[in-house]
Short mmCIF file of C-alpha atoms in Angstrom, two decimals:
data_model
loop_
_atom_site.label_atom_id
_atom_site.label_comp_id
_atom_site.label_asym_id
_atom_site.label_seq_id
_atom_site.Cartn_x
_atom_site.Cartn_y
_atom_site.Cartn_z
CA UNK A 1 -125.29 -66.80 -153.28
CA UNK A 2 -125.10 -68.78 -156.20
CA UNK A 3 -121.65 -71.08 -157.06
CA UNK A 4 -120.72 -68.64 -160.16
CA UNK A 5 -121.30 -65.56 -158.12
CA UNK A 6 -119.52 -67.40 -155.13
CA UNK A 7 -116.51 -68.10 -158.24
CA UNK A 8 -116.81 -64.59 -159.83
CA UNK A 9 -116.30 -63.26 -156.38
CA UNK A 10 -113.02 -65.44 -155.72
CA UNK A 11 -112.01 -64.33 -159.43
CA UNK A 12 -112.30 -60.67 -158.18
CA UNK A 13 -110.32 -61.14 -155.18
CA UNK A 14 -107.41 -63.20 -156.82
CA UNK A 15 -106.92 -60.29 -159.44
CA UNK A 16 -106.78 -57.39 -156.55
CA UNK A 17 -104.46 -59.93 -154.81
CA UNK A 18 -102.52 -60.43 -157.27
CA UNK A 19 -101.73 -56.91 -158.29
CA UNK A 20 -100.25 -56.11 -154.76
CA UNK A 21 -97.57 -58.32 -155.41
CA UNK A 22 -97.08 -58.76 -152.21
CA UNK A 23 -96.33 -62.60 -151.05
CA UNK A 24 -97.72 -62.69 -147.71
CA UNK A 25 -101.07 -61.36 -148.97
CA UNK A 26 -100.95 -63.72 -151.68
CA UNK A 27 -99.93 -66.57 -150.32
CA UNK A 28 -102.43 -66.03 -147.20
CA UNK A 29 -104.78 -65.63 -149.98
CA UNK A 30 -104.33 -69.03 -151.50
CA UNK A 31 -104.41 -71.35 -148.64
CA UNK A 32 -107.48 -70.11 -147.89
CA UNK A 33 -109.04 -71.15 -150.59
CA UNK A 34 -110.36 -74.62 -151.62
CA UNK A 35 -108.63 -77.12 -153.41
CA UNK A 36 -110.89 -77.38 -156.72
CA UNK A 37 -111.27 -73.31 -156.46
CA UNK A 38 -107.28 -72.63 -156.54
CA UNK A 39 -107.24 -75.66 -159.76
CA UNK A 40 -110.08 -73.10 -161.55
CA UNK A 41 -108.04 -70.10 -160.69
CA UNK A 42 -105.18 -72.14 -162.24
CA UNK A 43 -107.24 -72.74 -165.46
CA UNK A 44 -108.82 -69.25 -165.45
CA UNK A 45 -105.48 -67.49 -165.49
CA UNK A 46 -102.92 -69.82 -166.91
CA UNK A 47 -100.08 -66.73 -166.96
CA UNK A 48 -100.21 -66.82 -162.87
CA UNK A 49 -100.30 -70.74 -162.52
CA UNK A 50 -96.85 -71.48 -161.93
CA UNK A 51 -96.75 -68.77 -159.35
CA UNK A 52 -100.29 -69.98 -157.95
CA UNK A 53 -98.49 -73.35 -157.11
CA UNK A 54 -94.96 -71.57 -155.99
CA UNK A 55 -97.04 -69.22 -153.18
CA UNK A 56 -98.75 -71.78 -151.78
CA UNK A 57 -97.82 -74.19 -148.81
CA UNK A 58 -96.60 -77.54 -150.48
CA UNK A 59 -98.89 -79.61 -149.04
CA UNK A 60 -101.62 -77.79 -150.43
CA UNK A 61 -99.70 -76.81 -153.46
CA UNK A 62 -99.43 -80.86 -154.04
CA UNK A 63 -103.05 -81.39 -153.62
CA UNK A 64 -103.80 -78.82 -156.13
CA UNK A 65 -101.21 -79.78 -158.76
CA UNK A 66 -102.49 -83.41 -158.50
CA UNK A 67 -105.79 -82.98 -159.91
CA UNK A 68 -104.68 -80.26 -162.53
CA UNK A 69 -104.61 -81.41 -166.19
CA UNK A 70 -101.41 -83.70 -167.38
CA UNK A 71 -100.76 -80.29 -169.76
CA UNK A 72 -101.12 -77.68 -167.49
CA UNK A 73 -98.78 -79.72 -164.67
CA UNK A 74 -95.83 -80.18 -167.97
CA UNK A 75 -96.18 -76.28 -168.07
CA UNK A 76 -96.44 -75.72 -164.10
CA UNK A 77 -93.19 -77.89 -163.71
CA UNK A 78 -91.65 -76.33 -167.08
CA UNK A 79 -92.32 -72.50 -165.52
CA UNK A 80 -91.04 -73.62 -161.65
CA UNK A 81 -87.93 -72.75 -159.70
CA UNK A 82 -85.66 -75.94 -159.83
CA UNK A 83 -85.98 -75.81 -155.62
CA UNK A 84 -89.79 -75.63 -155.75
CA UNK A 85 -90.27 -78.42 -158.55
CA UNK A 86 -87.73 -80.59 -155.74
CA UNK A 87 -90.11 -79.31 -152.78
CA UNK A 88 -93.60 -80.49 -154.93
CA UNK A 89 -92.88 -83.75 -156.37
CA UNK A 90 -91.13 -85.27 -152.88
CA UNK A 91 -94.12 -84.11 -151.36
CA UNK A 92 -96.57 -85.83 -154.18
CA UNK A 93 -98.05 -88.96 -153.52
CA UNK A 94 -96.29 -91.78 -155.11
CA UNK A 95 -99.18 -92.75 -157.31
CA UNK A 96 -99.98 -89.22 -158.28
CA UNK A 97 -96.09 -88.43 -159.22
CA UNK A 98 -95.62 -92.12 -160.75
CA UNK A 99 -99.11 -90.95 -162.60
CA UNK A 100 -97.69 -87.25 -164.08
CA UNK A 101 -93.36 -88.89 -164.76
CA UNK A 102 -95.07 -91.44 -167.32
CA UNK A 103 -96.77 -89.03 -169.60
CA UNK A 104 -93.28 -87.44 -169.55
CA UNK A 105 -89.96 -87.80 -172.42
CA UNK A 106 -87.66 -90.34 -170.68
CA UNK A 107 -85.04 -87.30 -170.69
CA UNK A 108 -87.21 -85.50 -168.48
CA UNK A 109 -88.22 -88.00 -166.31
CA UNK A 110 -84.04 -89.07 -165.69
CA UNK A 111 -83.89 -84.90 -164.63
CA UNK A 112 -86.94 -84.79 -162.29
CA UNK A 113 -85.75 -88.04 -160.17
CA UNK A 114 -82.78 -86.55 -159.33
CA UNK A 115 -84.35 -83.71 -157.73
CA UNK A 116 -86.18 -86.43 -155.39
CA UNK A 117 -85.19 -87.76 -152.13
CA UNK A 118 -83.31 -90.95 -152.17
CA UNK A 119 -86.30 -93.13 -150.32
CA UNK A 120 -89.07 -90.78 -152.66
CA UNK A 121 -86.51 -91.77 -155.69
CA UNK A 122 -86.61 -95.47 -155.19
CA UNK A 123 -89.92 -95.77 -154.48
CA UNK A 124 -91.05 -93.85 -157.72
CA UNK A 125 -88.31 -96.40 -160.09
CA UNK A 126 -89.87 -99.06 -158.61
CA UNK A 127 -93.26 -98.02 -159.73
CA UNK A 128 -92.48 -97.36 -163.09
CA UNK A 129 -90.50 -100.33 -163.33
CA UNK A 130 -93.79 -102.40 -163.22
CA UNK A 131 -96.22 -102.67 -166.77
CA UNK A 132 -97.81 -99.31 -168.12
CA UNK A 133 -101.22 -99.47 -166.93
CA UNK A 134 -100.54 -102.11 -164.40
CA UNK A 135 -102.04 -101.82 -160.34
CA UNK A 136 -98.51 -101.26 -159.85
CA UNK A 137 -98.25 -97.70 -161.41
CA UNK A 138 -101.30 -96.50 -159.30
CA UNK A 139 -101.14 -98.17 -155.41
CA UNK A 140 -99.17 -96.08 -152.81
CA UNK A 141 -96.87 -97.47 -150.66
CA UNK A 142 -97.93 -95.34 -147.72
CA UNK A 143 -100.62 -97.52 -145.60
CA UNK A 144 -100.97 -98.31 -141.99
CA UNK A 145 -100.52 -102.09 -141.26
CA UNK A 146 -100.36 -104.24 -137.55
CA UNK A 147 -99.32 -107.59 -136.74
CA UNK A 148 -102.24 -110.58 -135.77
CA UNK A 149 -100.71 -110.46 -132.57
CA UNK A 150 -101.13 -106.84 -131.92
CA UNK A 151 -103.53 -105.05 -129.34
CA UNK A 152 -106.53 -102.59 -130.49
CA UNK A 153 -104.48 -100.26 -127.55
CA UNK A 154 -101.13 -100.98 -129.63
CA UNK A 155 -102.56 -100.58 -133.48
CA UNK A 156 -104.14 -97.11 -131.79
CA UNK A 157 -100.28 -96.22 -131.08
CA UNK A 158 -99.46 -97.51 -134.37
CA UNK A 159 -101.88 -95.29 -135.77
CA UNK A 160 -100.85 -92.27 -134.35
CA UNK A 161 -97.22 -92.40 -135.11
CA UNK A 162 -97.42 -93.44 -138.74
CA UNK A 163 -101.17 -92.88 -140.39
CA UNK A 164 -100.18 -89.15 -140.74
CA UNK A 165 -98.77 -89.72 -143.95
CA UNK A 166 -101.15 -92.33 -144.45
CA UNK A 167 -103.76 -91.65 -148.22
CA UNK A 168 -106.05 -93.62 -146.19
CA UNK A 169 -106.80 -95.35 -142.40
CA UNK A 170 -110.41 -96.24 -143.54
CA UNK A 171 -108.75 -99.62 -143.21
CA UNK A 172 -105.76 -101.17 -141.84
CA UNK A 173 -104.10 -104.04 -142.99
CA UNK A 174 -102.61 -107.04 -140.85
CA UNK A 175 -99.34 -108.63 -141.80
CA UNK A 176 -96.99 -111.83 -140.64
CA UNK A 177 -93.45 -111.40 -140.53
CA UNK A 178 -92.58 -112.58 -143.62
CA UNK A 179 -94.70 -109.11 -144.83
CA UNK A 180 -96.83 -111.32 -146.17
CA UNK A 181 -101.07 -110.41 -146.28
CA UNK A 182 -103.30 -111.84 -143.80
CA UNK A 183 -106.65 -109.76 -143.37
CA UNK A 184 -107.59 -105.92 -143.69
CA UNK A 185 -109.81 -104.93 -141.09
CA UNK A 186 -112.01 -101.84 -141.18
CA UNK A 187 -111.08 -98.88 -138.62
CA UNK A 188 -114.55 -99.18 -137.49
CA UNK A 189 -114.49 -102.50 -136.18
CA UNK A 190 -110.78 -101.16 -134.10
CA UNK A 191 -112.59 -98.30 -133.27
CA UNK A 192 -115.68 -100.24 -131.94
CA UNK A 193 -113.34 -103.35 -129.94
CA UNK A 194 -111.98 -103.19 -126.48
CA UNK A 195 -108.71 -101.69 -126.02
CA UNK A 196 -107.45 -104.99 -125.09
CA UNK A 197 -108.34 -107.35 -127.38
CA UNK A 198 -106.08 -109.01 -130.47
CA UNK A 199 -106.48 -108.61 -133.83
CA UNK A 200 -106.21 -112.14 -134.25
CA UNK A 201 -109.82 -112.25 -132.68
CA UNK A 202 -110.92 -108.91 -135.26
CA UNK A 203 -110.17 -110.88 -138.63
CA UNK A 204 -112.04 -113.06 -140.65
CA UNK A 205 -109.83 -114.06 -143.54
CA UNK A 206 -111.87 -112.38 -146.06
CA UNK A 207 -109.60 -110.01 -147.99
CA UNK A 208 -109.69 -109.19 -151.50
CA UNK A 209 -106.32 -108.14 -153.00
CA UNK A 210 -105.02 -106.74 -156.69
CA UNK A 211 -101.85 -108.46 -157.80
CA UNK A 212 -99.09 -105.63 -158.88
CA UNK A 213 -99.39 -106.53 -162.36
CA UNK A 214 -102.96 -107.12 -162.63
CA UNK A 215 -104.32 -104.68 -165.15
CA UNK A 216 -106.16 -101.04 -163.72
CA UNK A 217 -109.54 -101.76 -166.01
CA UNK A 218 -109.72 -105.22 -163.92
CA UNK A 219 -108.78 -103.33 -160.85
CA UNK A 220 -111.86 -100.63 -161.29
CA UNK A 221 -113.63 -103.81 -162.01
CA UNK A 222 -112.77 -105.35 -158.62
CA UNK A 223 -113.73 -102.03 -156.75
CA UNK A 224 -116.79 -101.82 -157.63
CA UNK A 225 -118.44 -105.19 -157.46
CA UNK A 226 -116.69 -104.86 -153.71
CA UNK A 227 -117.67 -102.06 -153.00
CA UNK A 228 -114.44 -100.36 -151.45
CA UNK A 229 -112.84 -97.59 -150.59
CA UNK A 230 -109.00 -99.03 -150.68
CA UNK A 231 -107.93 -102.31 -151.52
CA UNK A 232 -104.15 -103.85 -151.30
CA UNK A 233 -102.01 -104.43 -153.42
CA UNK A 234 -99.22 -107.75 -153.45
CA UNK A 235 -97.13 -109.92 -155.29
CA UNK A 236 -97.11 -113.40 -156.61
CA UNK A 237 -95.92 -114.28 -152.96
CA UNK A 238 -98.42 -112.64 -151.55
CA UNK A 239 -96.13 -109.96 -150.10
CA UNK A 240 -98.03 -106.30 -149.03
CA UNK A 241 -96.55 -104.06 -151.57
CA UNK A 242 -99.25 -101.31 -151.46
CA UNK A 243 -102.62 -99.89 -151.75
CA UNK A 244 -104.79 -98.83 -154.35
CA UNK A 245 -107.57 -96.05 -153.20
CA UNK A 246 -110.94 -94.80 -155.21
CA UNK A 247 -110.19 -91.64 -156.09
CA UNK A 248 -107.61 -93.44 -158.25
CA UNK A 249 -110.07 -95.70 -159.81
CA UNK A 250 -112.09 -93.05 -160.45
CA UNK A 251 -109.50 -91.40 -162.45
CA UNK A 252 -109.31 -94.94 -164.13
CA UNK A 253 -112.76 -95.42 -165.05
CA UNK A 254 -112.44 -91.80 -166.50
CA UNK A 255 -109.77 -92.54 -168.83
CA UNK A 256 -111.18 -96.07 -169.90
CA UNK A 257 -114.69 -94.25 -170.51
CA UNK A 258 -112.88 -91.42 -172.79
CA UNK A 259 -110.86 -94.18 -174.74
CA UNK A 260 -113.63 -95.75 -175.61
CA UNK A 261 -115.65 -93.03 -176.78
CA UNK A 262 -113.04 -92.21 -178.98
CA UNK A 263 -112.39 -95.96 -180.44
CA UNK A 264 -116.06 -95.99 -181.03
CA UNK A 265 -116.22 -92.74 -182.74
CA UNK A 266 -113.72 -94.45 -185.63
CA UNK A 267 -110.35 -93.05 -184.05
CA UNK A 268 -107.01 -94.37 -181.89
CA UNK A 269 -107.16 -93.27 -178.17
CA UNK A 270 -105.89 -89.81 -177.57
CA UNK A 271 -102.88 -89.95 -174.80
CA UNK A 272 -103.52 -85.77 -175.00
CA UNK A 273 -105.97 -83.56 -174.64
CA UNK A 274 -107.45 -82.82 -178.01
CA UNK A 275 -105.95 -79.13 -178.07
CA UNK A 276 -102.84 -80.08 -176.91
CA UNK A 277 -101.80 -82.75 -179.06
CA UNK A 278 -99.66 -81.94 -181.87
CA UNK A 279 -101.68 -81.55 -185.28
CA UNK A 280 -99.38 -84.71 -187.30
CA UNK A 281 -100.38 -86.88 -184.17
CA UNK A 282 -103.19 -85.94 -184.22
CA UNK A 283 -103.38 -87.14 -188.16
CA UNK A 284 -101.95 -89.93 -187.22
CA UNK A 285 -104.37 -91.13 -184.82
CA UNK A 286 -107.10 -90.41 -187.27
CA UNK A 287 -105.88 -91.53 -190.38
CA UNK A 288 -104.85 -95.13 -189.93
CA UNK A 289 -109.10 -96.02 -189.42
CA UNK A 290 -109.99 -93.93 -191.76
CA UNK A 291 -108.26 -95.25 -194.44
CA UNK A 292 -109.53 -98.62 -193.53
CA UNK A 293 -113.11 -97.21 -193.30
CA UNK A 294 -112.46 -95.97 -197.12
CA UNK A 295 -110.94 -99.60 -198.11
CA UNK A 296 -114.15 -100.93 -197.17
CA UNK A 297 -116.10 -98.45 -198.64
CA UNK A 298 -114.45 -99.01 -201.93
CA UNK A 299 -116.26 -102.95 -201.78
CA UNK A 300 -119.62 -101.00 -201.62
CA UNK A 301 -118.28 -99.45 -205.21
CA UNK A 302 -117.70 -103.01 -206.40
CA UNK A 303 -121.13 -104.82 -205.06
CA UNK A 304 -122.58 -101.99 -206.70
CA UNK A 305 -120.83 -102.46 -209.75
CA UNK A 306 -121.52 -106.12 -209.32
CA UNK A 307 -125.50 -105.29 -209.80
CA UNK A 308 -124.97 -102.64 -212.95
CA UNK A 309 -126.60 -104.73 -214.91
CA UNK A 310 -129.66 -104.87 -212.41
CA UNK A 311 -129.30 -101.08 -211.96
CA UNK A 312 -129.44 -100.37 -216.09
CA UNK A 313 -132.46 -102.67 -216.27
CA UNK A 314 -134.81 -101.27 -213.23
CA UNK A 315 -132.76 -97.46 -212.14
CA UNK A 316 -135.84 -96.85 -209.60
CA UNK A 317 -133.74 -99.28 -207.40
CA UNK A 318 -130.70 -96.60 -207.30
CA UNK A 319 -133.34 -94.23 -205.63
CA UNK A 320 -133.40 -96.46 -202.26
CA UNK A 321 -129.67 -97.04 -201.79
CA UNK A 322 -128.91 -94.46 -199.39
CA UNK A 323 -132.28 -95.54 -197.70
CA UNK A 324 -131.45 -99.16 -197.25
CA UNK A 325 -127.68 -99.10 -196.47
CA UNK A 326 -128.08 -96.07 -194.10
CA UNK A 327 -131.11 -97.89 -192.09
CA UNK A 328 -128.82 -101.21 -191.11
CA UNK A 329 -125.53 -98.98 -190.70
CA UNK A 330 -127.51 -96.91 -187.73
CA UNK A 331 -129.54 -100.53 -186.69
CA UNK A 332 -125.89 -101.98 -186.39
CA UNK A 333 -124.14 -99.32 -184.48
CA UNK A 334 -126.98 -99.02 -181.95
CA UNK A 335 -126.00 -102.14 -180.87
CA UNK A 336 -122.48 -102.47 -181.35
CA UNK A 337 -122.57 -99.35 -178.50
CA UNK A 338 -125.24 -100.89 -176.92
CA UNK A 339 -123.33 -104.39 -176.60
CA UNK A 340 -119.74 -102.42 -175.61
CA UNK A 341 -121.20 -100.32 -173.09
CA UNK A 342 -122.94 -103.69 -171.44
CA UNK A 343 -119.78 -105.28 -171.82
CA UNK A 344 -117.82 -102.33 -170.12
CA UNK A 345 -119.75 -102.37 -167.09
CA UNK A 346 -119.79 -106.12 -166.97
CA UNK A 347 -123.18 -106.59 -167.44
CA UNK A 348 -122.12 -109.14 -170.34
CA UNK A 349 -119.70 -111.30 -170.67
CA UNK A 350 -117.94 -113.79 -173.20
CA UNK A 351 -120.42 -116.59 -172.08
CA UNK A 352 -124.14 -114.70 -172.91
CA UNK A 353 -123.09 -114.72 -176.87
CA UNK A 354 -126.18 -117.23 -177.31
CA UNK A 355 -128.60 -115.10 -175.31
CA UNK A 356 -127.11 -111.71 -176.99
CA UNK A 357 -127.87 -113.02 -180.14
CA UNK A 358 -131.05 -114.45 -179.62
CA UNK A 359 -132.21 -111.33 -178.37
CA UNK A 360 -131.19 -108.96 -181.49
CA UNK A 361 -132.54 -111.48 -183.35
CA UNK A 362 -135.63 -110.70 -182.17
CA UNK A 363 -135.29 -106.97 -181.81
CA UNK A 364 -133.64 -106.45 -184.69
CA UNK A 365 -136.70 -108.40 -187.12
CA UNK A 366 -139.05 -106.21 -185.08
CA UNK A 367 -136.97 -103.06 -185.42
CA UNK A 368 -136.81 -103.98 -189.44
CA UNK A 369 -140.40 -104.97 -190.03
CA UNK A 370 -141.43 -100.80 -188.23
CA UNK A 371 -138.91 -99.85 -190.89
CA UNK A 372 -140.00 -101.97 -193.18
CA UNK A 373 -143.89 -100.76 -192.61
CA UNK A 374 -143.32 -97.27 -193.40
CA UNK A 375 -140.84 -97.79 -196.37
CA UNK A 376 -143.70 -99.85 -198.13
CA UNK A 377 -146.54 -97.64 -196.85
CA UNK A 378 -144.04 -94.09 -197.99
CA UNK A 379 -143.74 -95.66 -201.70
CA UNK A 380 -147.71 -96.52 -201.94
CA UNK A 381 -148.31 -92.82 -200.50
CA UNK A 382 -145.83 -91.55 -202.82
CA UNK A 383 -147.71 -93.24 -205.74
CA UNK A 384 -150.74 -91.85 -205.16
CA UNK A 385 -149.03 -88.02 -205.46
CA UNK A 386 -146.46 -88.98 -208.34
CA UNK A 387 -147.79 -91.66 -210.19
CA UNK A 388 -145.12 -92.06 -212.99
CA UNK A 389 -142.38 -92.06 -210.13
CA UNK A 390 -142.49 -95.71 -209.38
CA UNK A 391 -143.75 -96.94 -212.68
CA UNK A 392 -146.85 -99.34 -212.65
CA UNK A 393 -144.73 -102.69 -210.79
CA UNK A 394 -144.76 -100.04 -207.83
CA UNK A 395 -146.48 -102.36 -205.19
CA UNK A 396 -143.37 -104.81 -205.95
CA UNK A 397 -140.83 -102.35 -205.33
CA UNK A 398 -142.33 -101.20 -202.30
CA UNK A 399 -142.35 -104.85 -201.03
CA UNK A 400 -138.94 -104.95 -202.36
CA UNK A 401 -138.01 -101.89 -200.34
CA UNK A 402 -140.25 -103.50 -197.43
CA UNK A 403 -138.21 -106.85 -196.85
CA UNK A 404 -134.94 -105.80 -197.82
CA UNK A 405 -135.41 -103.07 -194.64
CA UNK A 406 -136.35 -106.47 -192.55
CA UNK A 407 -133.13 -108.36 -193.54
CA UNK A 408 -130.64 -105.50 -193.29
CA UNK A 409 -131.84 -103.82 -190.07
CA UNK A 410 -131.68 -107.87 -188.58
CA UNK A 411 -128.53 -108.43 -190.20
CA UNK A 412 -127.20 -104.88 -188.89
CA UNK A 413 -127.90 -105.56 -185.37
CA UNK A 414 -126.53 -109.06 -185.72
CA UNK A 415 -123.43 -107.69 -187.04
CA UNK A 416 -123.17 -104.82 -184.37
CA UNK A 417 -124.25 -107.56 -181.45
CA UNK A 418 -121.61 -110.38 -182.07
CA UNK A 419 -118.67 -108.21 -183.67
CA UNK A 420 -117.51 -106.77 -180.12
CA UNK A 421 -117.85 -110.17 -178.45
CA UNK A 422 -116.02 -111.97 -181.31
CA UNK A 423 -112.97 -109.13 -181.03
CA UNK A 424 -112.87 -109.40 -177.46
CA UNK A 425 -112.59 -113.43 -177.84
CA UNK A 426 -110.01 -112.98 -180.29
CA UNK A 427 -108.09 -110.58 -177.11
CA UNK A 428 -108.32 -107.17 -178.92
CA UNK A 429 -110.08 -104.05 -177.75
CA UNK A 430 -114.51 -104.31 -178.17
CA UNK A 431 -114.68 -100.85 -178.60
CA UNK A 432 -112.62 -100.92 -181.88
CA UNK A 433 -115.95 -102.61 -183.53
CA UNK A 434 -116.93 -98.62 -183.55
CA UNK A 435 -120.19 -97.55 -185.20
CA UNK A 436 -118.15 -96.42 -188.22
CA UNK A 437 -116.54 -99.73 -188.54
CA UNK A 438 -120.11 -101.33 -188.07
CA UNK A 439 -122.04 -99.36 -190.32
CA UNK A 440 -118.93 -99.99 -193.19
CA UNK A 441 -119.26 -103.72 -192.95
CA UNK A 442 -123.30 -103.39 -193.04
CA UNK A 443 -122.81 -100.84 -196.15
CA UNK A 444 -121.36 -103.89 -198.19
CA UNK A 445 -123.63 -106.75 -197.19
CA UNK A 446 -126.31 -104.22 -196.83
CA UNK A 447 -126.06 -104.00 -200.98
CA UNK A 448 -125.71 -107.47 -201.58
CA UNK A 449 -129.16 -108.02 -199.48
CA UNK A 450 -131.11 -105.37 -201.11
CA UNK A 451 -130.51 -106.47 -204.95
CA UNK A 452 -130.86 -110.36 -203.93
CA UNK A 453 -134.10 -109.12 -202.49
CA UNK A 454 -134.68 -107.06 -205.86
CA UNK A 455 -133.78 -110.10 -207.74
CA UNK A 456 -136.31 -112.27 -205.75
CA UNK A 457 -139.42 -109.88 -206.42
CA UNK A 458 -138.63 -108.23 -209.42
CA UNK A 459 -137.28 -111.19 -211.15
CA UNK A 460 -139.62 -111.11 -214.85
CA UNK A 461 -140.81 -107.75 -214.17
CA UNK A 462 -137.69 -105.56 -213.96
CA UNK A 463 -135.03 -107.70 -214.09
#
């Protein structure tokens, strides 16, 4: 059976469930389902999620509500029995509840804590006492750590009485006591060690730790040129604080990836989803680049008016505007994503400017002189079907056409190369060099290359 069968099938059941109203059936219903199908029931029938999440066991109920969308958990929580709500966030991770109370008013955040635990309560201040999208905000404090000194029979014990409500025992972590971070050793080399051997004999004093404040897009950073599953977390004394698991950085790297999709599509980073965000924020977000897009538009008005004179003399030149300033707009956002998405992934950094621009260098005159080619070969085919088009100096504007193509499509990707490395020098955000941005900048220059170009050929002829 196919997975949409397999999901119309679980649809079909839910609704015959449902309409028995009866609890038992329901809830009996619901735990027997898997995680990510109860979270598409949830989004398939958004009237029953609240009491999805209320007739489940909380520990499942948790796991569901966890991965559910930041808007549908405000209206789960919103629709809840005060009790319940209590019940589901003491029994939500740390990092998952510290995760959901941020995107939250501050006058709904000061309700919720009081409905946690004391020990759940101070844990969750403390985490949102530390930097918005710091390590901090995401580790967990629950984790299984041992003492150097300890057995592989004793951390087994250790294990067993306090890994339960452990995110993770993939690896456990070996402490002094001060609390401070000596080694993490994987469970399988415990697993694999006689029962009486020390830990002291098990560690190498190769562990790689996050600081608390060190920020989450390092953090994914870290993960994956390490290739782990967990990592802990400490302070500037090197104190155990925490640990920071995958499926967290993977919910990182998601974010980072959608911000940056939206900075390069010529907008501010949406802390919504696009439907749910309010229509003036939404303006808000949108307007601010825009109207800095149409500033530097308006300089493409005044190079233009600049050349009238050039225009008035030889108006065949108007015809390849949109041709020429077009052509190194797309050259220079090509690589301005090209260049941010390289940088993103670490693939370049700060110190490759040299070899970055040497290379567009080259691409780029290659990429102009195939443009180049077929604007000069379009205007002598042209000719041949329209004779009068061009006017008889029609070889000279099509090498006109021809090497202003060359020096805007190089001067595009130069522009789209080095503008993300010179803005991430500077400390601001590479992906705000967005294609709009790109192709804006290469609109103005773009016009002053073209007519210098003009000027050069047609000088005595047309002008």
């Amino acid at each position: 059976m196919s997975l949409e069968l397999e999901q119309e099938d679980i649809y079909e059941q839910f609704e015959r469930t449902i309409a028995t109203e009866d609890k038992l059936q329901i809830r009996d219903f619901l735990n027997h389902q898997n995680i990510s199908d109860v979270a598409n029931l949830i989004n398939e029938y958004p009237d029953y999620e609240a009491q999805i999440i209320a007739n489940m066991a909380i520990h499942r109920a948790s796991s569901v509500f966890k991965i559910l969308d930041v808007s549908t958990q405000k209206e789960i929580i919103q629709e809840l029995p005060s009790f319940k709500t209590a019940e589901l966030l003491n029994d939500l991770p740390a990092d998952d509840r510290t995760d959901f109370l941020e995107e939250l008013p501050k006058e709904v955040i000061r309700d919720l804590l009081k409905l946690l635990d004391p020990e759940e309560r101070k844990i969750t201040l403390s985490m949102l006492g530390y930097p918005e999208d710091s390590v901090g905000r995401l580790m967990t404090p629950d984790y299984v750590y041992v003492y150097a000194h300890n057995t592989v029979e004793e951390v087994f014990a250790t294990i067993r009485k306090f890994a339960k409500n452990s995110e993770t025992i993939d690896v456990i972590y070996v402490i002094n006591e001060k609390g401070e971070l000596v080694d993490d050793i994987r469970i399988r080399d415990v697993i694999l060690a006689a029962p009486d051997k020390r830990i002291d004999e098990l560690i190498d004093g190769r562990v790689i730790a996050l600081n608390v404040e060190d920020d989450q897009e390092h953090a994914s950073q870290v993960f994956k040129m390490n290739n782990r599953v967990a990592l802990p977390v400490t302070d500037s004394y090197n104190v155990l604080l925490g640990i920071v698991t995958i499926d967290d950085m993977l919910w990182v790297a998601n974010e980072e990836y959608s911000e940056d999709m939206q900075k390069i599509g010529g907008t501010e980073a949406l802390d919504e989803p696009y439907l749910d965000i309010p229509l003036l924020k939404l303006l808000r977000k949108r307007v601010g680049w825009l109207i800095v897009l149409f500033i530097g538009e308006m300089f493409t008005a005044t190079a233009m008016g600049y050349f009238e004179h050039e225009i008035a003399k030889a108006t065949v030149l108007a015809l390849f505007v949109p041709l020429i300033i077009s052509s190194g707009g797309n050259s220079g956002s090509q690589a301005s994503t090209l260049i941010i998405q390289a940088m993103a992934l670490g693939e370049i950094t700060l110190s490759k400017w040299w070899l970055v621009m040497k290379r567009e260098l080259v691409s780029g005159f290659l990429l102009g002189c195939v443009l180049g080619c077929i604007g000069f070969f379009r205007i002598i085919a042209w000719h041949s079907f329209a004779p009068g088009l061009y006017g008889e100096h029609y070889i000279m504007i099509a090498f006109t056409v021809g090497f202003s193509l060359i020096g805007v499509v190089l001067w595009g990707s130069l522009s789209g190369s080095m503008l993300p490395m010179i803005l991430k020098r500077l400390g601001a955000d590479p992906a705000t060099s967005s294609a709009p941005f790109v192709a804006t900048l290469v609109d103005v220059t773009g016009l002053v290359i073209y007519f210098s170009v003009a000027y050069l050929f047609l000088q005595g002829l047309l002008l």
